[in-house]
Tab-separated table of C-alpha atoms in Angstrom:
chain	number	residue	atom	x	y	z
A	1	MET	CA	-109.495	-9.886	4.870
A	2	ILE	CA	-109.715	-7.670	1.791
A	3	THR	CA	-113.391	-8.462	1.329
A	4	THR	CA	-114.303	-7.550	4.907
A	5	TRP	CA	-111.725	-4.748	5.357
A	6	ASN	CA	-114.153	-1.835	5.559
A	7	THR	CA	-116.237	-3.478	8.286
A	8	ARG	CA	-113.656	-5.432	10.282
A	9	VAL	CA	-110.355	-3.570	9.829
A	10	ALA	CA	-110.971	0.059	8.821
A	11	PRO	CA	-112.365	1.223	12.201
A	12	ARG	CA	-109.703	-0.643	14.218
A	13	VAL	CA	-106.423	0.586	12.726
A	14	VAL	CA	-106.409	3.726	14.894
A	15	GLU	CA	-108.949	4.329	17.626
A	16	GLY	CA	-111.438	7.020	16.640
A	17	GLU	CA	-110.415	6.927	12.973
A	18	ARG	CA	-111.555	4.984	9.911
A	19	HIS	CA	-109.011	3.849	7.357
A	20	ALA	CA	-110.728	2.576	4.229
A	21	LEU	CA	-108.932	0.311	1.800
A	22	THR	CA	-108.300	2.884	-0.915
A	23	GLY	CA	-105.427	4.637	-2.665
A	24	GLY	CA	-101.884	3.707	-1.726
A	25	LEU	CA	-103.043	1.462	1.114
A	26	ALA	CA	-105.169	-0.583	-1.295
A	27	ASP	CA	-102.202	-0.888	-3.694
A	28	TYR	CA	-99.930	-2.036	-0.861
A	29	VAL	CA	-102.432	-4.648	0.349
A	30	ASP	CA	-103.066	-5.938	-3.174
A	31	ALA	CA	-99.326	-6.435	-3.731
A	32	TYR	CA	-98.617	-7.978	-0.317
A	33	ASN	CA	-97.609	-11.652	-0.176
A	34	PHE	CA	-100.050	-13.072	2.336
A	35	ALA	CA	-98.309	-16.436	2.240
A	36	SER	CA	-96.236	-15.081	5.153
A	37	PHE	CA	-99.318	-15.408	7.393
A	38	SER	CA	-100.307	-18.646	9.063
A	39	TYR	CA	-102.590	-19.683	11.898
A	40	ALA	CA	-102.050	-21.166	15.350
A	41	THR	CA	-103.985	-24.145	16.622
A	42	LEU	CA	-105.710	-23.990	19.999
A	43	ASP	CA	-103.064	-26.330	21.429
A	44	GLU	CA	-100.286	-24.003	20.238
A	45	ILE	CA	-102.018	-20.972	21.733
A	46	LEU	CA	-102.402	-22.757	25.061
A	47	ASP	CA	-98.765	-23.910	25.015
A	48	ASP	CA	-97.648	-20.322	24.484
A	49	HIS	CA	-99.859	-19.128	27.319
A	50	ARG	CA	-98.547	-21.895	29.565
A	51	ARG	CA	-95.139	-20.200	29.448
A	52	THR	CA	-96.482	-16.874	30.725
A	53	ALA	CA	-96.821	-15.642	34.305
A	54	TYR	CA	-100.625	-15.860	34.146
A	55	TRP	CA	-101.181	-19.528	33.358
A	56	SER	CA	-101.304	-20.924	36.908
A	57	SER	CA	-103.686	-18.278	38.249
A	58	ARG	CA	-106.083	-18.603	35.311
A	59	PHE	CA	-106.070	-22.329	34.654
A	60	GLY	CA	-104.739	-23.819	37.890
A	61	GLY	CA	-102.406	-26.753	37.993
A	62	GLN	CA	-99.140	-27.139	39.823
A	63	LEU	CA	-96.132	-25.061	38.906
A	64	PRO	CA	-92.942	-26.871	37.894
A	65	PRO	CA	-90.472	-27.558	40.726
A	66	PRO	CA	-88.166	-24.666	41.670
A	67	ASN	CA	-84.494	-24.651	40.881
A	68	PRO	CA	-82.365	-25.847	43.810
A	69	GLY	CA	-80.385	-23.335	45.804
A	70	ILE	CA	-76.603	-23.212	45.449
A	71	THR	CA	-74.825	-22.062	48.601
A	72	PRO	CA	-71.402	-20.545	47.921
A	73	GLU	CA	-68.545	-21.530	50.199
A	74	VAL	CA	-67.693	-17.907	50.933
A	75	ILE	CA	-70.269	-15.584	52.454
A	76	ALA	CA	-71.378	-13.226	49.685
A	77	ALA	CA	-71.915	-9.495	49.975
A	78	GLU	CA	-75.682	-9.853	49.444
A	79	GLU	CA	-76.095	-12.013	52.552
A	80	THR	CA	-74.113	-9.985	55.081
A	81	VAL	CA	-77.178	-8.427	56.735
A	82	TYR	CA	-78.943	-11.627	57.793
A	83	VAL	CA	-75.621	-13.329	58.593
A	84	GLY	CA	-74.738	-10.386	60.829
A	85	LYS	CA	-78.027	-10.898	62.660
A	86	LEU	CA	-77.157	-14.565	63.111
A	87	PHE	CA	-73.813	-13.514	64.600
A	88	GLU	CA	-75.824	-11.493	67.136
A	89	VAL	CA	-77.755	-14.652	68.040
A	90	TYR	CA	-74.530	-16.606	68.532
A	91	SER	CA	-72.969	-13.797	70.555
A	92	GLU	CA	-75.914	-13.619	72.942
A	93	THR	CA	-76.082	-17.410	73.274
A	94	THR	CA	-72.362	-18.026	73.860
A	95	GLY	CA	-71.678	-14.861	75.847
A	96	VAL	CA	-68.742	-14.161	73.527
A	97	GLU	CA	-68.725	-11.443	70.890
A	98	ILE	CA	-68.925	-12.991	67.440
A	99	ALA	CA	-68.556	-10.436	64.693
A	100	CYS	CA	-67.179	-12.520	61.832
A	101	LEU	CA	-66.756	-16.065	60.624
A	102	ASP	CA	-63.327	-16.404	62.227
A	103	ASP	CA	-64.892	-15.742	65.631
A	104	LEU	CA	-66.952	-18.915	65.171
A	105	SER	CA	-63.900	-21.153	64.801
A	106	ALA	CA	-64.082	-22.163	68.466
A	107	HIS	CA	-67.801	-22.927	68.278
A	108	GLU	CA	-68.314	-25.870	65.939
A	109	GLU	CA	-72.006	-26.194	66.827
A	110	TRP	CA	-72.718	-22.675	65.659
A	111	GLN	CA	-70.541	-23.052	62.572
A	112	ASP	CA	-72.793	-25.927	61.555
A	113	ASP	CA	-75.885	-23.907	62.398
A	114	LEU	CA	-74.719	-20.985	60.269
A	115	GLN	CA	-74.241	-23.264	57.287
A	116	LYS	CA	-77.749	-24.700	57.696
A	117	GLN	CA	-79.203	-21.195	57.797
A	118	ARG	CA	-77.276	-20.193	54.688
A	119	VAL	CA	-78.624	-23.247	52.823
A	120	ARG	CA	-82.144	-22.192	53.808
A	121	PHE	CA	-81.502	-18.665	52.569
A	122	TYR	CA	-80.193	-19.778	49.183
A	123	ASP	CA	-83.011	-22.276	48.700
A	124	ALA	CA	-85.457	-19.420	49.269
A	125	GLU	CA	-83.500	-17.200	46.870
A	126	ALA	CA	-83.630	-19.875	44.150
A	127	PHE	CA	-87.335	-20.443	44.839
A	128	MET	CA	-88.177	-16.777	44.409
A	129	ALA	CA	-85.989	-16.450	41.317
A	130	THR	CA	-87.674	-19.479	39.715
A	131	TYR	CA	-91.180	-18.118	40.092
A	132	ARG	CA	-90.573	-14.383	39.671
A	133	ASP	CA	-91.297	-14.590	35.936
A	134	GLN	CA	-93.628	-17.601	36.081
A	135	THR	CA	-96.288	-15.936	38.212
A	136	GLU	CA	-98.231	-12.700	38.196
A	137	PRO	CA	-96.514	-9.563	39.534
A	138	GLY	CA	-96.619	-9.420	43.321
A	139	THR	CA	-96.966	-13.185	43.828
A	140	ILE	CA	-93.582	-13.816	45.439
A	141	GLU	CA	-93.854	-10.610	47.477
A	142	SER	CA	-97.242	-11.722	48.802
A	143	PHE	CA	-95.779	-15.119	49.680
A	144	ALA	CA	-93.032	-13.473	51.779
A	145	ASP	CA	-95.543	-11.099	53.391
A	146	GLN	CA	-97.652	-14.043	54.525
A	147	ILE	CA	-94.617	-15.690	56.119
A	148	LEU	CA	-93.944	-12.429	57.958
A	149	ASP	CA	-97.576	-12.212	59.091
A	150	ALA	CA	-97.265	-15.725	60.523
A	151	ILE	CA	-94.001	-15.264	62.421
A	152	ASP	CA	-94.541	-11.703	63.665
A	153	PRO	CA	-96.866	-12.570	66.607
A	154	ALA	CA	-94.539	-15.391	67.675
A	155	LEU	CA	-91.536	-13.053	67.772
A	156	ASN	CA	-93.204	-11.010	70.503
A	157	MET	CA	-93.492	-13.999	72.820
A	158	THR	CA	-89.813	-14.143	73.802
A	159	ARG	CA	-86.839	-11.813	74.218
A	160	SER	CA	-84.067	-14.357	73.676
A	161	ALA	CA	-82.449	-13.961	70.264
A	162	HIS	CA	-82.026	-17.704	69.794
A	163	ASP	CA	-85.600	-18.408	70.874
A	164	ARG	CA	-86.915	-15.741	68.512
A	165	LEU	CA	-84.971	-17.271	65.624
A	166	SER	CA	-85.985	-20.842	66.478
A	167	THR	CA	-89.626	-19.883	66.921
A	168	ALA	CA	-89.705	-17.993	63.625
A	169	LEU	CA	-88.214	-20.933	61.744
A	170	SER	CA	-90.642	-23.368	63.364
A	171	VAL	CA	-93.702	-21.236	62.639
A	172	ALA	CA	-92.590	-20.456	59.084
A	173	GLY	CA	-92.064	-24.134	58.350
A	174	GLN	CA	-95.646	-24.908	59.347
A	175	THR	CA	-97.199	-21.939	57.562
A	176	ALA	CA	-99.437	-22.639	54.567
A	177	PRO	CA	-99.599	-19.365	52.607
A	178	ALA	CA	-102.652	-18.808	50.440
A	179	SER	CA	-100.598	-18.758	47.277
A	180	VAL	CA	-100.142	-20.581	44.010
A	181	LEU	CA	-96.564	-21.117	45.234
A	182	ALA	CA	-97.588	-23.053	48.343
A	183	ALA	CA	-97.531	-26.506	46.753
A	184	GLN	CA	-93.872	-26.129	45.759
A	185	ALA	CA	-92.682	-24.434	48.955
A	186	LYS	CA	-90.827	-26.970	51.062
A	187	ILE	CA	-90.168	-26.335	54.750
A	188	ARG	CA	-86.585	-25.253	54.099
A	189	VAL	CA	-87.758	-22.646	51.591
A	190	LYS	CA	-90.308	-21.151	53.980
A	191	GLN	CA	-87.673	-21.047	56.697
A	192	GLY	CA	-85.272	-19.423	54.265
A	193	VAL	CA	-87.798	-16.651	53.710
A	194	CYS	CA	-87.210	-15.695	57.363
A	195	HIS	CA	-83.596	-14.952	56.458
A	196	GLN	CA	-84.682	-13.041	53.368
A	197	LEU	CA	-86.888	-10.926	55.622
A	198	ALA	CA	-83.972	-10.417	58.005
A	199	ASN	CA	-81.737	-9.531	55.081
A	200	ALA	CA	-84.264	-6.876	54.056
A	201	ASP	CA	-84.305	-5.546	57.644
A	202	ARG	CA	-87.940	-6.518	58.088
A	203	VAL	CA	-87.210	-8.757	61.089
A	204	THR	CA	-84.392	-9.080	63.594
A	205	TRP	CA	-83.564	-11.661	66.219
A	206	LYS	CA	-81.742	-9.752	68.943
A	207	VAL	CA	-83.825	-7.145	70.773
């Protein structure tokens, strides 16, 4: 490095400047213990890159499986929007106003349905959280946008809240987004994205 400093290093220390190896800088470099430097093998460089968000898009290969979703027993504050929209579905279907979980106590079928929808939501949440830092910026957002693009035309084909929900889930489950995430996206995850979209007020079931 010292031998080639003036050609390889001097013009690259600061852009537009040239820092020759003279004076105090030369003294510092001469006294420096270069034993602290080492080199990385090609395999080590690739292993480091494999842990970045850019590996899959540059080199291909399947991403590791996503973490499983964990559905809490109690409805959490962050899921109240999409759950409220599900209550609207149940209200329209049963003809009885359902505004909270207690109102579902007399409707076991819809209690079970709500739990299935919550599992879908949390699987999608875990999926997105897994790949947020393992893929390039915008990847998970694009994945959700493609699900929305697929279900949006189908939502306009019916006015029934339950039919709109059922149709969206069916279409989402069959959608194959053009994404590096597609290979790891199980049906339940893609259906759960519908609830994420509802939670973000990008779709609704009752019109």
